[in-house]
Coordinates of C-alpha atoms in Angstrom, one line a residue:
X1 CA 168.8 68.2 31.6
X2 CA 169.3 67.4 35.3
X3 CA 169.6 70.4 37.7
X4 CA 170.8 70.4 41.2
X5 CA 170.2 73.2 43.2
X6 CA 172.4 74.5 46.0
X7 CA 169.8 76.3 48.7
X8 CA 171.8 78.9 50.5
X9 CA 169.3 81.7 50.4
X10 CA 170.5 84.7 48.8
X11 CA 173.4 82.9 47.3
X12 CA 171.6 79.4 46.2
X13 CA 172.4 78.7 42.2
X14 CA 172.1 75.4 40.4
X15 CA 173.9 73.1 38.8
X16 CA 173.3 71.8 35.4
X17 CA 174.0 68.9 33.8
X18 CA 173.9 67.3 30.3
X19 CA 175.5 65.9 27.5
X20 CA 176.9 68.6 25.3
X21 CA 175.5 71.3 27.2
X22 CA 178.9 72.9 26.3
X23 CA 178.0 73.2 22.7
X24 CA 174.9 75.0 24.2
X25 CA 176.8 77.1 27.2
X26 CA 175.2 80.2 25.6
X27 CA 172.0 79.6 26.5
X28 CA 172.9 79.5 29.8
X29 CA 175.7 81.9 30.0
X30 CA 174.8 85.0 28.1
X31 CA 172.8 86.3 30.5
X32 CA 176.0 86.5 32.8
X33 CA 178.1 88.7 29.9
X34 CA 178.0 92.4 31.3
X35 CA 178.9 94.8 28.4
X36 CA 178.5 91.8 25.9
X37 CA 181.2 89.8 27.2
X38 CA 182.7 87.3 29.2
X39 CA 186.4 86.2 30.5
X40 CA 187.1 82.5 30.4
X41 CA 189.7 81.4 32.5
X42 CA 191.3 77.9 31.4
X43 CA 194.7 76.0 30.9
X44 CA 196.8 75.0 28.1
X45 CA 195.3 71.3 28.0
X46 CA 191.6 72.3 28.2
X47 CA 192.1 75.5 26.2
X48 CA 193.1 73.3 23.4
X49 CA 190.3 70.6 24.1
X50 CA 187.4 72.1 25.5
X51 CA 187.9 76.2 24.6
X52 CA 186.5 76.2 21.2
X53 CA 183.7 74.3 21.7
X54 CA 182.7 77.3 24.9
X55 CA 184.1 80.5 22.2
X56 CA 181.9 79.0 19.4
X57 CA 178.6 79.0 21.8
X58 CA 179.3 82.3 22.6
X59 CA 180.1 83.9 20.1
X60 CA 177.6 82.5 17.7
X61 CA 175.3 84.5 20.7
X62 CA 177.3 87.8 20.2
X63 CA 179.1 87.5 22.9
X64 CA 182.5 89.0 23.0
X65 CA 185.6 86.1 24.9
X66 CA 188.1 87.0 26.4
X67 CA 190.6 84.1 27.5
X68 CA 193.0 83.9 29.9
X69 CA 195.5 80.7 29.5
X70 CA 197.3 79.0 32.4
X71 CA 199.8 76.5 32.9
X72 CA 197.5 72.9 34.2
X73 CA 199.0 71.1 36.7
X74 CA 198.7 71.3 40.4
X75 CA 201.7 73.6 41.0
X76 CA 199.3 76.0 39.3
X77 CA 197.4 76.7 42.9
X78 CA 200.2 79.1 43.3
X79 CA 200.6 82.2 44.8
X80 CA 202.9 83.0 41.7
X81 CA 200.0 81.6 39.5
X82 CA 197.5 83.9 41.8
X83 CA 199.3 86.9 41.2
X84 CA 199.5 86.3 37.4
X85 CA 195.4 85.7 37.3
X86 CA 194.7 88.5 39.4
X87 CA 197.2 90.9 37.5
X88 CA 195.7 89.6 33.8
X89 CA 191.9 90.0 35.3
X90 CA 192.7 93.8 36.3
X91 CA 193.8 94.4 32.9
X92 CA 190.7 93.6 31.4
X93 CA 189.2 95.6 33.8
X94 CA 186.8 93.1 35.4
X95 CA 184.3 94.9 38.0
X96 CA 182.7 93.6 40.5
X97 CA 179.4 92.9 39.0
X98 CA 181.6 90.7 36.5
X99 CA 181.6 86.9 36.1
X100 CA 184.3 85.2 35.3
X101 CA 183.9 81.4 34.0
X102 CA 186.3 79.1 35.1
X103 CA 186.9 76.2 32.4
X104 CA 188.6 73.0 33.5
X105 CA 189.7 71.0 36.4
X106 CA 189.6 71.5 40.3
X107 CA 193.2 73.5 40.1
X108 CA 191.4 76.1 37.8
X109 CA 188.1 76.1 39.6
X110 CA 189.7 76.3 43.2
X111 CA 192.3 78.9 41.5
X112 CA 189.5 81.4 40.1
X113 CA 186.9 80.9 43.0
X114 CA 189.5 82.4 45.0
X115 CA 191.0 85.2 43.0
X116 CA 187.1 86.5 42.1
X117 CA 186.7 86.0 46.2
X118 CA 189.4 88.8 46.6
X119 CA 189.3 90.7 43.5
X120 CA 188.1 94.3 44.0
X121 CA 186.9 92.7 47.2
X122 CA 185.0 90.0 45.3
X123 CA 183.5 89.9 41.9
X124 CA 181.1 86.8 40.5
X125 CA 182.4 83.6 38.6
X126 CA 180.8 80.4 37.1
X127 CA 181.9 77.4 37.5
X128 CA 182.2 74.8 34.3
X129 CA 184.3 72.2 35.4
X130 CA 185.8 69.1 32.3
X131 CA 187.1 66.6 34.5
X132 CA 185.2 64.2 36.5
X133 CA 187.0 65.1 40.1
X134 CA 185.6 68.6 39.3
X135 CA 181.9 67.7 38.3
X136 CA 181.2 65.5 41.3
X137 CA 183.0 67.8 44.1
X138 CA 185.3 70.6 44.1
X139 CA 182.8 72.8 41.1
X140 CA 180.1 72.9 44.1
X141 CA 180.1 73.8 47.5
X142 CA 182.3 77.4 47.1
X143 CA 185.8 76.1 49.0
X144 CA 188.5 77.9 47.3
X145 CA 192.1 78.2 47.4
X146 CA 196.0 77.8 46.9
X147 CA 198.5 75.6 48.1
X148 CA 201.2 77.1 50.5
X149 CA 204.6 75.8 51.3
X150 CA 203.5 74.3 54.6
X151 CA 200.5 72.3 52.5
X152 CA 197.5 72.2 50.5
X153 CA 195.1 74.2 50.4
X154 CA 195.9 76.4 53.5
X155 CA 195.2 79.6 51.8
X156 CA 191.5 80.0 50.6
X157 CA 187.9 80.8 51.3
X158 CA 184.6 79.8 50.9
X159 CA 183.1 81.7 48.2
X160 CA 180.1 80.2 46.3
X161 CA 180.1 80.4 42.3
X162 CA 177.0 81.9 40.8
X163 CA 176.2 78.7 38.5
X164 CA 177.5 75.4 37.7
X165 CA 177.4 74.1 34.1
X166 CA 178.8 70.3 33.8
X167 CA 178.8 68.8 30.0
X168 CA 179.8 64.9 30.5
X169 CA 181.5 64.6 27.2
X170 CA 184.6 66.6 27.9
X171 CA 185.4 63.5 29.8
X172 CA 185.6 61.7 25.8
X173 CA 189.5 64.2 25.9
X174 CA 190.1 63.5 29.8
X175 CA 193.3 60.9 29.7
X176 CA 192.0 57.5 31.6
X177 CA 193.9 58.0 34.7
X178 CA 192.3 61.7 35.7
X179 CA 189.2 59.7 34.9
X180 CA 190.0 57.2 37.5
X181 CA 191.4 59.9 39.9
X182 CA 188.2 61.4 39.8
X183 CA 186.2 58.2 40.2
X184 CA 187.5 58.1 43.9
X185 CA 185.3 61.2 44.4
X186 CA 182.5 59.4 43.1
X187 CA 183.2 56.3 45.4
X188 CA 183.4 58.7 48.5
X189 CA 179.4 59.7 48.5
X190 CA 179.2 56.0 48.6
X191 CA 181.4 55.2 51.5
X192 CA 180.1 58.6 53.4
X193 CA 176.3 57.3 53.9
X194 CA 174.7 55.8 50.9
X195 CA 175.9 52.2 50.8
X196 CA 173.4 51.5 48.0
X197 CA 175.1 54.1 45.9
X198 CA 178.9 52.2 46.8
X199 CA 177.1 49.0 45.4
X200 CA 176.4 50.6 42.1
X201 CA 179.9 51.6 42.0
X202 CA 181.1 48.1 42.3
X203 CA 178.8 46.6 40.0
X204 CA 178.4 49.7 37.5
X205 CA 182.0 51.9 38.0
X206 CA 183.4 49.8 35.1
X207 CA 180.7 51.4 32.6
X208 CA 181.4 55.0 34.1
X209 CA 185.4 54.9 33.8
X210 CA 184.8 53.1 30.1
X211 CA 182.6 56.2 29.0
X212 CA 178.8 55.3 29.3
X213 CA 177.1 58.2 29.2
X214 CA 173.9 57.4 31.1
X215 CA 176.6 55.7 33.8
X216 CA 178.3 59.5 34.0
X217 CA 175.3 61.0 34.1
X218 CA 173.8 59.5 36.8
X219 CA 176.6 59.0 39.2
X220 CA 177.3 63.1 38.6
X221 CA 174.1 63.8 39.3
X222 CA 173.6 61.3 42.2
X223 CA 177.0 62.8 43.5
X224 CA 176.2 66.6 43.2
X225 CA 173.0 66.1 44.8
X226 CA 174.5 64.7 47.5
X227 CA 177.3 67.5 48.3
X228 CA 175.0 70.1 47.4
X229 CA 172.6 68.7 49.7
X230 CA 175.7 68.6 52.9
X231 CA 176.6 72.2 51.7
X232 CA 173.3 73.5 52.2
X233 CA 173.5 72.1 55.9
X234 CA 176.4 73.0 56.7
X235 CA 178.5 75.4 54.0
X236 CA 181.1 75.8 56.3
X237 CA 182.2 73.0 58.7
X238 CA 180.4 74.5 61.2
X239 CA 178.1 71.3 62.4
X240 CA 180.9 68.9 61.2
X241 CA 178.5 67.6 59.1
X242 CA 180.5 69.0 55.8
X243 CA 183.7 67.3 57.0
X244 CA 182.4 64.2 56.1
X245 CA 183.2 65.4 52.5
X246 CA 187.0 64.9 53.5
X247 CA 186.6 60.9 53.9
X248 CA 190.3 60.2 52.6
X249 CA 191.4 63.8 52.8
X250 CA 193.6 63.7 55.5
X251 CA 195.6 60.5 55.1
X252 CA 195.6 61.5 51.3
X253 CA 196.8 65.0 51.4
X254 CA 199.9 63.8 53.4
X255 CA 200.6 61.6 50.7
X256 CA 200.4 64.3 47.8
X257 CA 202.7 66.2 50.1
X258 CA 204.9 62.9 50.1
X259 CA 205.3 63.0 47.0
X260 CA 205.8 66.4 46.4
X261 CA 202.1 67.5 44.8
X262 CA 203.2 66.1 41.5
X263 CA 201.7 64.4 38.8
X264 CA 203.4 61.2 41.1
X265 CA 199.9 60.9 42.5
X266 CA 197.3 62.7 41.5
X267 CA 194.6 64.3 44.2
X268 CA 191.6 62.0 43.7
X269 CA 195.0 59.0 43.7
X270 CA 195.7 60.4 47.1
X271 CA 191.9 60.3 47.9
X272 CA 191.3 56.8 47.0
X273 CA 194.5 55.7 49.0
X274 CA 193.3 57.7 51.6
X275 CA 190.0 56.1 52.1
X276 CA 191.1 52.5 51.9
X277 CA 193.4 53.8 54.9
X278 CA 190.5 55.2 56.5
X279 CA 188.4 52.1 56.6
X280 CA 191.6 50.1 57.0
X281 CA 192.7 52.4 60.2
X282 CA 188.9 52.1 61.5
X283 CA 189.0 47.8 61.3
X284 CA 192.2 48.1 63.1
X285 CA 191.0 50.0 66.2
X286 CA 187.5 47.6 65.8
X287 CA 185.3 50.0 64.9
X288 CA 184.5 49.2 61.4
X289 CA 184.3 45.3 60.2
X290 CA 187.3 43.9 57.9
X291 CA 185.4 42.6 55.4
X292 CA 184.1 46.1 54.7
X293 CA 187.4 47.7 55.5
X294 CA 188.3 44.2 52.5
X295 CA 185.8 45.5 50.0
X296 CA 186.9 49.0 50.1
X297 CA 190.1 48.3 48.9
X298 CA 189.3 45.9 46.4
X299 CA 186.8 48.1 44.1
X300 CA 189.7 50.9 44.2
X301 CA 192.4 47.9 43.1
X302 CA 189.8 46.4 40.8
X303 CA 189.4 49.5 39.1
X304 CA 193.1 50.9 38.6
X305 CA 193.2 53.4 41.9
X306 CA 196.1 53.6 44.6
X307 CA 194.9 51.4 47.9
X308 CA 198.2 51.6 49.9
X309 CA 201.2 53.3 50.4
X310 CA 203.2 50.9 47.5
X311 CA 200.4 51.6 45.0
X312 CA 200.7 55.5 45.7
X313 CA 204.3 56.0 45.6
X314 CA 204.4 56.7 48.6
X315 CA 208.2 55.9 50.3
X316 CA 208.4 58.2 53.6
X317 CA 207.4 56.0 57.1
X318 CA 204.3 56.7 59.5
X319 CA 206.0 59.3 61.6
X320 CA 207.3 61.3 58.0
X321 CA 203.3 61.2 57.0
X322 CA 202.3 62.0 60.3
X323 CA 204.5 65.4 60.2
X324 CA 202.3 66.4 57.0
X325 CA 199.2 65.8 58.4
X326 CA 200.4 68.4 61.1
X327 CA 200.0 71.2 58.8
X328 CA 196.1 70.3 58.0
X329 CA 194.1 73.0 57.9
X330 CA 191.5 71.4 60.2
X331 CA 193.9 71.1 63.3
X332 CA 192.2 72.4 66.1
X333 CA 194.2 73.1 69.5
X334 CA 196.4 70.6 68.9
X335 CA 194.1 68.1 67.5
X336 CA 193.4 66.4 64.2
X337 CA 190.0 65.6 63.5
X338 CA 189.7 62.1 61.5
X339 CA 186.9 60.6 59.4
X340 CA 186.8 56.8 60.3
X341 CA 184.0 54.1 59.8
X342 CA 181.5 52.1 61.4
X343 CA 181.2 50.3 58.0
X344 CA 180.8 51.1 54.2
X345 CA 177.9 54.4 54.3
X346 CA 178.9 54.9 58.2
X347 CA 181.8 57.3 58.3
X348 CA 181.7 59.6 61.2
X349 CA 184.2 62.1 62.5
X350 CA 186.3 61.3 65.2
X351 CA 188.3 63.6 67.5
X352 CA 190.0 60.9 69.8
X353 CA 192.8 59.5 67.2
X354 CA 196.3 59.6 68.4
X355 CA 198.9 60.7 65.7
X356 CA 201.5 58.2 67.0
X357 CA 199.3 55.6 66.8
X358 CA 198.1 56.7 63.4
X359 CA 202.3 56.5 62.4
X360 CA 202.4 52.9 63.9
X361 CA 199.3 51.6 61.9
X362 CA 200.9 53.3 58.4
X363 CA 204.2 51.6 59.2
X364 CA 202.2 48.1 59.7
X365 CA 200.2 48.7 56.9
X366 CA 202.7 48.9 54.5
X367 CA 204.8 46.1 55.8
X368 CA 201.3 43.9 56.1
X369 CA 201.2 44.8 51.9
X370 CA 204.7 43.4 51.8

């Protein structure tokens, strides 16, 4: 087993990693169960796959589960689908020395961080993510939240889970293309600052999206130690260092809002388009060198992900994107912080970009993709 631990002080936990630790969540998870039980948050999809496989650990360990089922898709990170969490947590009287395991994707893990963040003023939850996007990023590092009307993400906190348990094999039910979508996370640590690790992708990423199970295992452990290792520095944004963990955030979250937050491009879609606009945007104001900017987007095109506007459904023009990047949570007196590059393992944060000349660049971009 592989464990990664998250130093915060009072609130450090780790993260654990192996092959069918699921089977064996008990060992790990009993100790949480106040009263001999826990509450298991999940969705339809996972509840189906993964569920069992969690209730049959536990149980077999006399501990009582309690499930509470959700609808998956994005447009879960509701305040609608809040409210209903929140309301079904109360009546099973959770207190606040409770944990609540969240089981599944990012929307369920972002979905219950935040409601144990407010409920009764804050109760404890675990974090046990099945999809790939989840076990490399949004299962560590404690940022929580809902999508509002104006974007996504905008409602939240930063509220750090109490342990991370990540089994690589409920990735054998995860359908190919959330594989891939979560692949782009894996890319990103690359592109941030280990150019070493972006050259495995290329040459080993095919063995990772075809199921290898060392090739999982070692780019989720490789990825997780790096955020965990950013977190501890800075858990929240307060150096800038953490923003680097949004390389393709902002160009990509304008694009999910394009196209309505729908399964029409998925987050970690959005993320890989993102980042080949990043590095795309960076060679155009000559700060990064094409041929990096070149090799960026062909492992993401080489490997099934969305590298431009066309490939990510994307139909509105620059100035139409450039009005949903307005509402990014990270707007500061007017200005939008950017992550750009110097080259592949170079991206750095820059607080000089003009949003009209961001629109033109889009508009040129698309029309250079014909």
């Amino acid at each position: 087993m592989a464990i990664v631990r998250v130093a915060l002080d009072s609130r450090s936990y780790d993260i654990l990693i192996e092959q069918g630790v699921l089977d064996r969540a008990a060992t790990h998870l009993a100790g949480y169960a106040r009263n001999g039980r826990l509450v298991v948050v999940t969705d339809r999809h996972v509840a189906a796959a993964q569920l069992p496989r969690l209730e049959a650990s536990l149980r077999a360990a006399n501990v009582a589960v309690e499930a509470v089922v959700l609808p998956p898709g994005e447009q879960t990170k509701s305040w609608r689908h809040l409210e209903e969490l929140l309301d079904a947590l109360l009546a099973l009287e959770i207190e606040r020395g409770d944990h609540v395991v969240a089981l599944g994707g990012g929307v369920i893990g972002d979905l219950v961080g935040f409601a144990a963040s407010i409920l009764k003023r804050g109760c404890h939850f675990i974090q046990v993510p099945t999809t790939l996007l989840a076990q490399v990023d949004s299962s560590v590092g404690g940022k929580t939240a809902i999508n509002a009307k104006a974007g996504k993400n905008l409602v939240g906190s930063f509220y750090q889970p109490s342990l991370v348990l990540i089994d690589p094999s409920t990735l054998d039910t995860l359908p190919a293309r959330e594989t891939r979508a979560g692949y782009a996370e894996v890319v990103k640590y690359g592109l941030i600052d280990d150019p070493a690790f972006f050259a495995w992708c290329e040459a080993e990423g095919h063995r990772l999206l075809s199921g290898d199970v060392q090739a999982r295992e070692y780019a989720i452990e490789r990825s997780v130690a790096a955020k965990a290792a950013i977190v501890a520095d800075d858990e929240r944004e307060t150096s800038g260092r953490r923003a680097l963990l949004n390389l393709g955030h902002t160009f990509g979250h304008a694009l999910e809002a394009d196209t309505g937050f729908s399964d029409l491009l998925l987050h970690g879609e959005g993320v890989a388009a993102g980042m080949a606009l990043a590095f795309r945007y960076s060679a155009r104001r000559g700060l990064c060198p094409a041929e990096d900017a070149e090799r960026v987007t062909a492992h993401l095109k080489a490997v099934g992900l969305p590298h431009d506007l066309a490939s990510a459904h994307v139909k509105a023009d620059g100035a139409a994107l450039v009005a949903h990047m307005l509402h990014d949570k990270k707007m500061a007196a007017g200005t939008l912080p950017f992550l750009l590059a110097r080259g592949i393992g170079q991206t750095f944060l820059s607080k000089d970009v003009v949003l009209d000349d961001v629109a033109a660049f889009l508009d040129e971009d698309r029309m250079a993709a014909g």
